[in-house]
JSON list of C-alpha atoms in Angstrom, two decimals:
[
{"chain": "Y", "resi": 1, "resn": "UNK", "atom": "CA", "xyz": [106.14, 111.97, 103.99]},
{"chain": "Y", "resi": 2, "resn": "UNK", "atom": "CA", "xyz": [106.87, 114.20, 106.97]},
{"chain": "Y", "resi": 3, "resn": "UNK", "atom": "CA", "xyz": [104.50, 113.18, 109.79]},
{"chain": "Y", "resi": 4, "resn": "UNK", "atom": "CA", "xyz": [103.50, 116.77, 110.61]},
{"chain": "Y", "resi": 5, "resn": "UNK", "atom": "CA", "xyz": [102.27, 117.41, 107.06]},
{"chain": "Y", "resi": 6, "resn": "UNK", "atom": "CA", "xyz": [100.95, 113.93, 106.26]},
{"chain": "Y", "resi": 7, "resn": "UNK", "atom": "CA", "xyz": [97.28, 114.85, 105.93]},
{"chain": "Y", "resi": 8, "resn": "UNK", "atom": "CA", "xyz": [97.98, 117.99, 103.92]},
{"chain": "Y", "resi": 9, "resn": "UNK", "atom": "CA", "xyz": [100.37, 116.04, 101.70]},
{"chain": "Y", "resi": 10, "resn": "UNK", "atom": "CA", "xyz": [97.78, 113.35, 100.96]},
{"chain": "Y", "resi": 11, "resn": "UNK", "atom": "CA", "xyz": [95.21, 116.01, 100.03]},
{"chain": "Y", "resi": 12, "resn": "UNK", "atom": "CA", "xyz": [97.71, 117.68, 97.70]},
{"chain": "Y", "resi": 13, "resn": "UNK", "atom": "CA", "xyz": [98.59, 114.36, 96.05]},
{"chain": "Y", "resi": 14, "resn": "UNK", "atom": "CA", "xyz": [94.89, 113.80, 95.30]},
{"chain": "Y", "resi": 15, "resn": "UNK", "atom": "CA", "xyz": [94.52, 117.37, 93.95]},
{"chain": "Y", "resi": 16, "resn": "UNK", "atom": "CA", "xyz": [97.56, 116.98, 91.69]},
{"chain": "Y", "resi": 17, "resn": "UNK", "atom": "CA", "xyz": [96.18, 113.76, 90.21]},
{"chain": "Y", "resi": 18, "resn": "UNK", "atom": "CA", "xyz": [92.76, 115.38, 89.78]},
{"chain": "Y", "resi": 19, "resn": "UNK", "atom": "CA", "xyz": [94.43, 118.17, 87.79]},
{"chain": "Y", "resi": 20, "resn": "UNK", "atom": "CA", "xyz": [96.01, 115.53, 85.57]},
{"chain": "Y", "resi": 21, "resn": "UNK", "atom": "CA", "xyz": [92.69, 113.71, 85.18]},
{"chain": "Y", "resi": 22, "resn": "UNK", "atom": "CA", "xyz": [90.99, 116.97, 84.18]},
{"chain": "Y", "resi": 23, "resn": "UNK", "atom": "CA", "xyz": [93.75, 117.69, 81.66]},
{"chain": "Y", "resi": 24, "resn": "UNK", "atom": "CA", "xyz": [95.01, 120.75, 83.53]},
{"chain": "Y", "resi": 25, "resn": "UNK", "atom": "CA", "xyz": [98.73, 120.19, 83.06]},
{"chain": "Y", "resi": 26, "resn": "UNK", "atom": "CA", "xyz": [99.68, 123.81, 83.73]},
{"chain": "Y", "resi": 27, "resn": "UNK", "atom": "CA", "xyz": [97.63, 123.89, 86.92]},
{"chain": "Y", "resi": 28, "resn": "UNK", "atom": "CA", "xyz": [99.22, 120.62, 88.01]},
{"chain": "Y", "resi": 29, "resn": "UNK", "atom": "CA", "xyz": [102.75, 122.00, 87.67]},
{"chain": "Y", "resi": 30, "resn": "UNK", "atom": "CA", "xyz": [101.68, 125.24, 89.40]},
{"chain": "Y", "resi": 31, "resn": "UNK", "atom": "CA", "xyz": [100.29, 123.22, 92.30]},
{"chain": "Y", "resi": 32, "resn": "UNK", "atom": "CA", "xyz": [103.59, 121.33, 92.64]},
{"chain": "Y", "resi": 33, "resn": "UNK", "atom": "CA", "xyz": [105.52, 124.62, 92.80]},
{"chain": "Y", "resi": 34, "resn": "UNK", "atom": "CA", "xyz": [103.00, 126.16, 95.21]},
{"chain": "Y", "resi": 35, "resn": "UNK", "atom": "CA", "xyz": [103.30, 123.09, 97.43]},
{"chain": "Y", "resi": 36, "resn": "UNK", "atom": "CA", "xyz": [107.05, 123.55, 97.79]},
{"chain": "Y", "resi": 37, "resn": "UNK", "atom": "CA", "xyz": [106.66, 127.26, 98.54]},
{"chain": "Y", "resi": 38, "resn": "UNK", "atom": "CA", "xyz": [103.79, 126.89, 101.03]},
{"chain": "Y", "resi": 39, "resn": "UNK", "atom": "CA", "xyz": [105.53, 124.20, 103.08]},
{"chain": "Y", "resi": 40, "resn": "UNK", "atom": "CA", "xyz": [108.72, 126.30, 103.07]},
{"chain": "Y", "resi": 41, "resn": "UNK", "atom": "CA", "xyz": [106.75, 129.30, 104.38]},
{"chain": "Y", "resi": 42, "resn": "UNK", "atom": "CA", "xyz": [105.22, 127.07, 107.05]},
{"chain": "Y", "resi": 43, "resn": "UNK", "atom": "CA", "xyz": [108.70, 126.07, 108.24]},
{"chain": "Y", "resi": 44, "resn": "UNK", "atom": "CA", "xyz": [109.90, 129.68, 108.25]},
{"chain": "Y", "resi": 45, "resn": "UNK", "atom": "CA", "xyz": [106.89, 130.66, 110.35]},
{"chain": "Y", "resi": 46, "resn": "UNK", "atom": "CA", "xyz": [107.80, 127.91, 112.83]},
{"chain": "Y", "resi": 47, "resn": "UNK", "atom": "CA", "xyz": [110.91, 129.91, 113.75]},
{"chain": "Y", "resi": 48, "resn": "UNK", "atom": "CA", "xyz": [113.30, 128.03, 116.00]},
{"chain": "Y", "resi": 49, "resn": "UNK", "atom": "CA", "xyz": [111.23, 124.84, 115.60]},
{"chain": "Y", "resi": 50, "resn": "UNK", "atom": "CA", "xyz": [111.72, 124.86, 111.81]},
{"chain": "Y", "resi": 51, "resn": "UNK", "atom": "CA", "xyz": [112.91, 121.63, 110.26]},
{"chain": "Y", "resi": 52, "resn": "UNK", "atom": "CA", "xyz": [113.92, 121.94, 106.62]},
{"chain": "Y", "resi": 53, "resn": "UNK", "atom": "CA", "xyz": [114.76, 118.26, 106.35]},
{"chain": "Y", "resi": 54, "resn": "UNK", "atom": "CA", "xyz": [111.08, 117.63, 107.10]},
{"chain": "Y", "resi": 55, "resn": "UNK", "atom": "CA", "xyz": [110.18, 120.16, 104.39]},
{"chain": "Y", "resi": 56, "resn": "UNK", "atom": "CA", "xyz": [112.44, 118.48, 101.84]},
{"chain": "Y", "resi": 57, "resn": "UNK", "atom": "CA", "xyz": [111.15, 114.99, 102.65]},
{"chain": "Y", "resi": 58, "resn": "UNK", "atom": "CA", "xyz": [107.53, 116.12, 102.41]},
{"chain": "Y", "resi": 59, "resn": "UNK", "atom": "CA", "xyz": [107.91, 117.98, 99.11]},
{"chain": "Y", "resi": 60, "resn": "UNK", "atom": "CA", "xyz": [109.99, 115.18, 97.57]},
{"chain": "Y", "resi": 61, "resn": "UNK", "atom": "CA", "xyz": [107.43, 112.62, 98.75]},
{"chain": "Y", "resi": 62, "resn": "UNK", "atom": "CA", "xyz": [104.53, 114.53, 97.22]},
{"chain": "Y", "resi": 63, "resn": "UNK", "atom": "CA", "xyz": [106.36, 114.93, 93.93]},
{"chain": "Y", "resi": 64, "resn": "UNK", "atom": "CA", "xyz": [107.55, 111.32, 93.84]},
{"chain": "Y", "resi": 65, "resn": "UNK", "atom": "CA", "xyz": [104.16, 109.77, 94.55]},
{"chain": "Y", "resi": 66, "resn": "UNK", "atom": "CA", "xyz": [101.95, 112.09, 92.52]},
{"chain": "Y", "resi": 67, "resn": "UNK", "atom": "CA", "xyz": [104.14, 112.77, 89.49]},
{"chain": "Y", "resi": 68, "resn": "UNK", "atom": "CA", "xyz": [104.30, 109.22, 88.12]},
{"chain": "Y", "resi": 69, "resn": "UNK", "atom": "CA", "xyz": [100.60, 108.47, 88.52]},
{"chain": "Y", "resi": 70, "resn": "UNK", "atom": "CA", "xyz": [99.63, 111.91, 87.20]},
{"chain": "Y", "resi": 71, "resn": "UNK", "atom": "CA", "xyz": [101.72, 111.41, 84.06]},
{"chain": "Y", "resi": 72, "resn": "UNK", "atom": "CA", "xyz": [100.18, 107.96, 83.58]},
{"chain": "Y", "resi": 73, "resn": "UNK", "atom": "CA", "xyz": [96.76, 109.64, 83.62]},
{"chain": "Y", "resi": 74, "resn": "UNK", "atom": "CA", "xyz": [97.98, 112.27, 81.13]},
{"chain": "Y", "resi": 75, "resn": "UNK", "atom": "CA", "xyz": [99.42, 109.51, 78.95]},
{"chain": "Y", "resi": 76, "resn": "UNK", "atom": "CA", "xyz": [95.99, 107.93, 78.72]},
{"chain": "Y", "resi": 77, "resn": "UNK", "atom": "CA", "xyz": [94.61, 111.25, 77.41]},
{"chain": "Y", "resi": 78, "resn": "UNK", "atom": "CA", "xyz": [97.51, 112.11, 75.11]},
{"chain": "Y", "resi": 79, "resn": "UNK", "atom": "CA", "xyz": [95.30, 111.59, 72.06]},
{"chain": "Y", "resi": 80, "resn": "UNK", "atom": "CA", "xyz": [93.09, 114.50, 73.17]},
{"chain": "Y", "resi": 81, "resn": "UNK", "atom": "CA", "xyz": [96.09, 116.69, 74.01]},
{"chain": "Y", "resi": 82, "resn": "UNK", "atom": "CA", "xyz": [97.86, 116.13, 70.68]},
{"chain": "Y", "resi": 83, "resn": "UNK", "atom": "CA", "xyz": [94.72, 115.58, 68.55]},
{"chain": "Y", "resi": 84, "resn": "UNK", "atom": "CA", "xyz": [95.64, 112.00, 67.70]},
{"chain": "Y", "resi": 85, "resn": "UNK", "atom": "CA", "xyz": [93.22, 109.28, 66.52]},
{"chain": "Y", "resi": 86, "resn": "UNK", "atom": "CA", "xyz": [90.75, 108.29, 69.25]},
{"chain": "Y", "resi": 87, "resn": "UNK", "atom": "CA", "xyz": [92.06, 105.49, 71.44]},
{"chain": "Y", "resi": 88, "resn": "UNK", "atom": "CA", "xyz": [95.74, 106.28, 70.86]},
{"chain": "Y", "resi": 89, "resn": "UNK", "atom": "CA", "xyz": [96.13, 107.28, 74.50]},
{"chain": "Y", "resi": 90, "resn": "UNK", "atom": "CA", "xyz": [94.96, 103.89, 75.71]},
{"chain": "Y", "resi": 91, "resn": "UNK", "atom": "CA", "xyz": [97.32, 102.18, 73.24]},
{"chain": "Y", "resi": 92, "resn": "UNK", "atom": "CA", "xyz": [100.32, 104.12, 74.50]},
{"chain": "Y", "resi": 93, "resn": "UNK", "atom": "CA", "xyz": [99.28, 103.49, 78.10]},
{"chain": "Y", "resi": 94, "resn": "UNK", "atom": "CA", "xyz": [99.09, 99.74, 77.53]},
{"chain": "Y", "resi": 95, "resn": "UNK", "atom": "CA", "xyz": [102.33, 99.86, 75.54]},
{"chain": "Y", "resi": 96, "resn": "UNK", "atom": "CA", "xyz": [104.01, 101.44, 78.57]},
{"chain": "Y", "resi": 97, "resn": "UNK", "atom": "CA", "xyz": [102.53, 98.92, 81.01]},
{"chain": "Y", "resi": 98, "resn": "UNK", "atom": "CA", "xyz": [103.42, 95.91, 78.85]},
{"chain": "Y", "resi": 99, "resn": "UNK", "atom": "CA", "xyz": [107.00, 97.01, 78.22]},
{"chain": "Y", "resi": 100, "resn": "UNK", "atom": "CA", "xyz": [107.54, 97.71, 81.93]},
{"chain": "Y", "resi": 101, "resn": "UNK", "atom": "CA", "xyz": [106.19, 94.26, 82.83]},
{"chain": "Y", "resi": 102, "resn": "UNK", "atom": "CA", "xyz": [108.26, 92.61, 80.09]},
{"chain": "Y", "resi": 103, "resn": "UNK", "atom": "CA", "xyz": [111.44, 94.42, 81.17]},
{"chain": "Y", "resi": 104, "resn": "UNK", "atom": "CA", "xyz": [110.88, 93.41, 84.81]},
{"chain": "Y", "resi": 105, "resn": "UNK", "atom": "CA", "xyz": [110.29, 89.78, 83.80]},
{"chain": "Y", "resi": 106, "resn": "UNK", "atom": "CA", "xyz": [113.33, 89.56, 81.53]},
{"chain": "Y", "resi": 107, "resn": "UNK", "atom": "CA", "xyz": [115.48, 91.27, 84.17]},
{"chain": "Y", "resi": 108, "resn": "UNK", "atom": "CA", "xyz": [114.35, 88.76, 86.81]},
{"chain": "Y", "resi": 109, "resn": "UNK", "atom": "CA", "xyz": [115.07, 85.66, 84.73]},
{"chain": "Y", "resi": 110, "resn": "UNK", "atom": "CA", "xyz": [118.18, 87.16, 83.15]},
{"chain": "Y", "resi": 111, "resn": "UNK", "atom": "CA", "xyz": [119.60, 87.87, 86.58]},
{"chain": "Y", "resi": 112, "resn": "UNK", "atom": "CA", "xyz": [118.56, 84.48, 87.90]},
{"chain": "Y", "resi": 113, "resn": "UNK", "atom": "CA", "xyz": [120.17, 82.44, 85.12]},
{"chain": "Y", "resi": 114, "resn": "UNK", "atom": "CA", "xyz": [123.12, 84.58, 84.05]},
{"chain": "Y", "resi": 115, "resn": "UNK", "atom": "CA", "xyz": [123.61, 87.19, 86.75]},
{"chain": "Y", "resi": 116, "resn": "UNK", "atom": "CA", "xyz": [127.15, 87.46, 88.11]},
{"chain": "Y", "resi": 117, "resn": "UNK", "atom": "CA", "xyz": [128.08, 91.12, 88.42]},
{"chain": "Y", "resi": 118, "resn": "UNK", "atom": "CA", "xyz": [126.17, 93.14, 91.01]},
{"chain": "Y", "resi": 119, "resn": "UNK", "atom": "CA", "xyz": [124.43, 96.27, 89.75]},
{"chain": "Y", "resi": 120, "resn": "UNK", "atom": "CA", "xyz": [123.96, 98.12, 93.05]},
{"chain": "Y", "resi": 121, "resn": "UNK", "atom": "CA", "xyz": [124.84, 95.68, 95.82]},
{"chain": "Y", "resi": 122, "resn": "UNK", "atom": "CA", "xyz": [124.45, 98.08, 98.74]},
{"chain": "Y", "resi": 123, "resn": "UNK", "atom": "CA", "xyz": [120.92, 99.03, 97.66]},
{"chain": "Y", "resi": 124, "resn": "UNK", "atom": "CA", "xyz": [119.52, 95.84, 96.11]},
{"chain": "Y", "resi": 125, "resn": "UNK", "atom": "CA", "xyz": [121.88, 92.84, 96.43]},
{"chain": "Y", "resi": 126, "resn": "UNK", "atom": "CA", "xyz": [119.94, 90.63, 94.01]},
{"chain": "Y", "resi": 127, "resn": "UNK", "atom": "CA", "xyz": [120.10, 92.98, 91.04]},
{"chain": "Y", "resi": 128, "resn": "UNK", "atom": "CA", "xyz": [122.81, 92.25, 88.48]},
{"chain": "Y", "resi": 129, "resn": "UNK", "atom": "CA", "xyz": [124.25, 93.91, 85.38]},
{"chain": "Y", "resi": 130, "resn": "UNK", "atom": "CA", "xyz": [123.21, 90.90, 83.32]},
{"chain": "Y", "resi": 131, "resn": "UNK", "atom": "CA", "xyz": [119.65, 91.18, 84.60]},
{"chain": "Y", "resi": 132, "resn": "UNK", "atom": "CA", "xyz": [119.61, 94.90, 83.79]},
{"chain": "Y", "resi": 133, "resn": "UNK", "atom": "CA", "xyz": [120.74, 94.23, 80.20]},
{"chain": "Y", "resi": 134, "resn": "UNK", "atom": "CA", "xyz": [118.21, 91.41, 79.83]},
{"chain": "Y", "resi": 135, "resn": "UNK", "atom": "CA", "xyz": [115.51, 93.84, 80.98]},
{"chain": "Y", "resi": 136, "resn": "UNK", "atom": "CA", "xyz": [116.48, 96.32, 78.27]},
{"chain": "Y", "resi": 137, "resn": "UNK", "atom": "CA", "xyz": [116.32, 93.59, 75.63]},
{"chain": "Y", "resi": 138, "resn": "UNK", "atom": "CA", "xyz": [112.95, 92.43, 76.96]},
{"chain": "Y", "resi": 139, "resn": "UNK", "atom": "CA", "xyz": [111.52, 95.95, 76.97]},
{"chain": "Y", "resi": 140, "resn": "UNK", "atom": "CA", "xyz": [112.64, 96.66, 73.40]},
{"chain": "Y", "resi": 141, "resn": "UNK", "atom": "CA", "xyz": [111.37, 93.28, 72.10]},
{"chain": "Y", "resi": 142, "resn": "UNK", "atom": "CA", "xyz": [108.02, 93.77, 73.82]},
{"chain": "Y", "resi": 143, "resn": "UNK", "atom": "CA", "xyz": [107.73, 97.28, 72.38]},
{"chain": "Y", "resi": 144, "resn": "UNK", "atom": "CA", "xyz": [108.52, 96.07, 68.90]},
{"chain": "Y", "resi": 145, "resn": "UNK", "atom": "CA", "xyz": [106.05, 93.15, 69.16]},
{"chain": "Y", "resi": 146, "resn": "UNK", "atom": "CA", "xyz": [103.20, 95.29, 70.52]},
{"chain": "Y", "resi": 147, "resn": "UNK", "atom": "CA", "xyz": [103.87, 97.97, 67.91]},
{"chain": "Y", "resi": 148, "resn": "UNK", "atom": "CA", "xyz": [103.79, 95.37, 65.13]},
{"chain": "Y", "resi": 149, "resn": "UNK", "atom": "CA", "xyz": [100.60, 93.74, 66.40]},
{"chain": "Y", "resi": 150, "resn": "UNK", "atom": "CA", "xyz": [98.79, 97.06, 66.84]},
{"chain": "Y", "resi": 151, "resn": "UNK", "atom": "CA", "xyz": [100.17, 98.81, 63.73]},
{"chain": "Y", "resi": 152, "resn": "UNK", "atom": "CA", "xyz": [101.80, 101.60, 65.71]},
{"chain": "Y", "resi": 153, "resn": "UNK", "atom": "CA", "xyz": [104.24, 104.12, 64.25]},
{"chain": "Y", "resi": 154, "resn": "UNK", "atom": "CA", "xyz": [107.84, 103.23, 63.35]},
{"chain": "Y", "resi": 155, "resn": "UNK", "atom": "CA", "xyz": [110.44, 103.25, 66.10]},
{"chain": "Y", "resi": 156, "resn": "UNK", "atom": "CA", "xyz": [108.23, 104.73, 68.82]},
{"chain": "Y", "resi": 157, "resn": "UNK", "atom": "CA", "xyz": [107.15, 101.39, 70.39]},
{"chain": "Y", "resi": 158, "resn": "UNK", "atom": "CA", "xyz": [110.68, 99.92, 70.75]},
{"chain": "Y", "resi": 159, "resn": "UNK", "atom": "CA", "xyz": [111.97, 103.26, 72.09]},
{"chain": "Y", "resi": 160, "resn": "UNK", "atom": "CA", "xyz": [109.22, 103.16, 74.72]},
{"chain": "Y", "resi": 161, "resn": "UNK", "atom": "CA", "xyz": [110.49, 99.66, 75.52]},
{"chain": "Y", "resi": 162, "resn": "UNK", "atom": "CA", "xyz": [114.02, 101.01, 75.78]},
{"chain": "Y", "resi": 163, "resn": "UNK", "atom": "CA", "xyz": [112.83, 103.66, 78.24]},
{"chain": "Y", "resi": 164, "resn": "UNK", "atom": "CA", "xyz": [111.03, 100.99, 80.27]},
{"chain": "Y", "resi": 165, "resn": "UNK", "atom": "CA", "xyz": [114.13, 98.78, 80.33]},
{"chain": "Y", "resi": 166, "resn": "UNK", "atom": "CA", "xyz": [116.54, 101.53, 81.39]},
{"chain": "Y", "resi": 167, "resn": "UNK", "atom": "CA", "xyz": [114.44, 103.83, 83.62]},
{"chain": "Y", "resi": 168, "resn": "UNK", "atom": "CA", "xyz": [112.32, 101.11, 85.23]},
{"chain": "Y", "resi": 169, "resn": "UNK", "atom": "CA", "xyz": [115.20, 99.58, 87.23]},
{"chain": "Y", "resi": 170, "resn": "UNK", "atom": "CA", "xyz": [116.11, 103.08, 88.47]},
{"chain": "Y", "resi": 171, "resn": "UNK", "atom": "CA", "xyz": [112.62, 103.38, 89.93]},
{"chain": "Y", "resi": 172, "resn": "UNK", "atom": "CA", "xyz": [113.01, 100.00, 91.60]},
{"chain": "Y", "resi": 173, "resn": "UNK", "atom": "CA", "xyz": [116.39, 100.97, 93.04]},
{"chain": "Y", "resi": 174, "resn": "UNK", "atom": "CA", "xyz": [115.06, 104.33, 94.24]},
{"chain": "Y", "resi": 175, "resn": "UNK", "atom": "CA", "xyz": [112.22, 102.59, 96.07]},
{"chain": "Y", "resi": 176, "resn": "UNK", "atom": "CA", "xyz": [114.71, 100.15, 97.65]},
{"chain": "Y", "resi": 177, "resn": "UNK", "atom": "CA", "xyz": [116.89, 103.07, 98.75]},
{"chain": "Y", "resi": 178, "resn": "UNK", "atom": "CA", "xyz": [113.93, 104.87, 100.32]},
{"chain": "Y", "resi": 179, "resn": "UNK", "atom": "CA", "xyz": [112.89, 101.73, 102.21]},
{"chain": "Y", "resi": 180, "resn": "UNK", "atom": "CA", "xyz": [116.43, 101.20, 103.49]},
{"chain": "Y", "resi": 181, "resn": "UNK", "atom": "CA", "xyz": [116.55, 104.80, 104.66]},
{"chain": "Y", "resi": 182, "resn": "UNK", "atom": "CA", "xyz": [113.19, 104.36, 106.42]},
{"chain": "Y", "resi": 183, "resn": "UNK", "atom": "CA", "xyz": [114.20, 100.99, 107.87]},
{"chain": "Y", "resi": 184, "resn": "UNK", "atom": "CA", "xyz": [111.23, 99.06, 106.43]},
{"chain": "Y", "resi": 185, "resn": "UNK", "atom": "CA", "xyz": [110.98, 95.93, 104.27]},
{"chain": "Y", "resi": 186, "resn": "UNK", "atom": "CA", "xyz": [107.81, 96.84, 102.38]},
{"chain": "Y", "resi": 187, "resn": "UNK", "atom": "CA", "xyz": [106.23, 100.18, 101.48]},
{"chain": "Y", "resi": 188, "resn": "UNK", "atom": "CA", "xyz": [102.90, 99.01, 102.92]},
{"chain": "Y", "resi": 189, "resn": "UNK", "atom": "CA", "xyz": [100.73, 96.03, 103.76]},
{"chain": "Y", "resi": 190, "resn": "UNK", "atom": "CA", "xyz": [98.03, 96.27, 101.08]},
{"chain": "Y", "resi": 191, "resn": "UNK", "atom": "CA", "xyz": [99.40, 93.28, 99.14]},
{"chain": "Y", "resi": 192, "resn": "UNK", "atom": "CA", "xyz": [100.51, 90.63, 101.66]},
{"chain": "Y", "resi": 193, "resn": "UNK", "atom": "CA", "xyz": [103.72, 88.98, 100.50]},
{"chain": "Y", "resi": 194, "resn": "UNK", "atom": "CA", "xyz": [104.17, 91.47, 97.67]},
{"chain": "Y", "resi": 195, "resn": "UNK", "atom": "CA", "xyz": [104.93, 94.71, 99.51]},
{"chain": "Y", "resi": 196, "resn": "UNK", "atom": "CA", "xyz": [102.87, 97.87, 99.33]},
{"chain": "Y", "resi": 197, "resn": "UNK", "atom": "CA", "xyz": [101.41, 99.83, 96.43]},
{"chain": "Y", "resi": 198, "resn": "UNK", "atom": "CA", "xyz": [104.70, 101.61, 95.73]},
{"chain": "Y", "resi": 199, "resn": "UNK", "atom": "CA", "xyz": [106.52, 98.25, 95.54]},
{"chain": "Y", "resi": 200, "resn": "UNK", "atom": "CA", "xyz": [104.20, 97.21, 92.72]},
{"chain": "Y", "resi": 201, "resn": "UNK", "atom": "CA", "xyz": [104.46, 100.50, 90.82]},
{"chain": "Y", "resi": 202, "resn": "UNK", "atom": "CA", "xyz": [108.00, 101.68, 91.60]},
{"chain": "Y", "resi": 203, "resn": "UNK", "atom": "CA", "xyz": [109.23, 101.09, 88.03]},
{"chain": "Y", "resi": 204, "resn": "UNK", "atom": "CA", "xyz": [106.14, 102.54, 86.37]},
{"chain": "Y", "resi": 205, "resn": "UNK", "atom": "CA", "xyz": [106.06, 105.83, 88.27]},
{"chain": "Y", "resi": 206, "resn": "UNK", "atom": "CA", "xyz": [109.48, 106.78, 86.93]},
{"chain": "Y", "resi": 207, "resn": "UNK", "atom": "CA", "xyz": [108.90, 105.41, 83.44]},
{"chain": "Y", "resi": 208, "resn": "UNK", "atom": "CA", "xyz": [105.54, 107.16, 82.85]},
{"chain": "Y", "resi": 209, "resn": "UNK", "atom": "CA", "xyz": [106.86, 110.77, 82.84]},
{"chain": "Y", "resi": 210, "resn": "UNK", "atom": "CA", "xyz": [109.75, 109.85, 80.52]},
{"chain": "Y", "resi": 211, "resn": "UNK", "atom": "CA", "xyz": [107.40, 108.09, 78.09]},
{"chain": "Y", "resi": 212, "resn": "UNK", "atom": "CA", "xyz": [104.89, 110.93, 78.20]},
{"chain": "Y", "resi": 213, "resn": "UNK", "atom": "CA", "xyz": [107.40, 113.65, 77.29]},
{"chain": "Y", "resi": 214, "resn": "UNK", "atom": "CA", "xyz": [109.15, 111.44, 74.75]},
{"chain": "Y", "resi": 215, "resn": "UNK", "atom": "CA", "xyz": [105.81, 110.87, 73.00]},
{"chain": "Y", "resi": 216, "resn": "UNK", "atom": "CA", "xyz": [105.01, 114.58, 73.10]},
{"chain": "Y", "resi": 217, "resn": "UNK", "atom": "CA", "xyz": [108.29, 115.34, 71.32]},
{"chain": "Y", "resi": 218, "resn": "UNK", "atom": "CA", "xyz": [108.22, 112.39, 68.91]},
{"chain": "Y", "resi": 219, "resn": "UNK", "atom": "CA", "xyz": [104.58, 112.70, 67.87]},
{"chain": "Y", "resi": 220, "resn": "UNK", "atom": "CA", "xyz": [104.64, 116.46, 67.46]},
{"chain": "Y", "resi": 221, "resn": "UNK", "atom": "CA", "xyz": [107.87, 116.23, 65.44]},
{"chain": "Y", "resi": 222, "resn": "UNK", "atom": "CA", "xyz": [106.33, 113.55, 63.26]}
]
């Protein structure tokens, strides 16, 4: 986040997630748009001292951090939003978490044992094409297994696993790219030896919005 706007940005991130928690999806999106406009106006008012790179970094940071967690909150409450059986939201939330974890695990071991071709060497040298494919397989298998055990609908669980296996690595690579740009090894020091909070949730925060909107479309169509 841009240093000048750090406090304001943190407040806005909390407000956006509170909107999601309260079920105010429209207000949440309006707040995201208003954030971009207000910070742009602030830079315009700064005149010759304006820095639109700072504006872009701040707005992108707010959206990146808040969007994934906000959609995870909305995913938990999707049963209320779509009038599904009680508890469905928690099932889909756990389905998302389990498939992301499974995809990450399969990708790690797939890359370790069979990895030869680099996926994005300049961003994350250890990631391989073979690991990426293993992650997709792991996500789909985990989705199918969880869906079978919990009696969930048709192809939805394995498709959630497919989303986790394909979008999850993009979140990991994006986080690696941001850290390289910032010149840091970890996103924070909250988890010693494991990086910061964003290092633990980098896959999930990109997967959650995709799963949420996929479920909205699939469940309403069904």
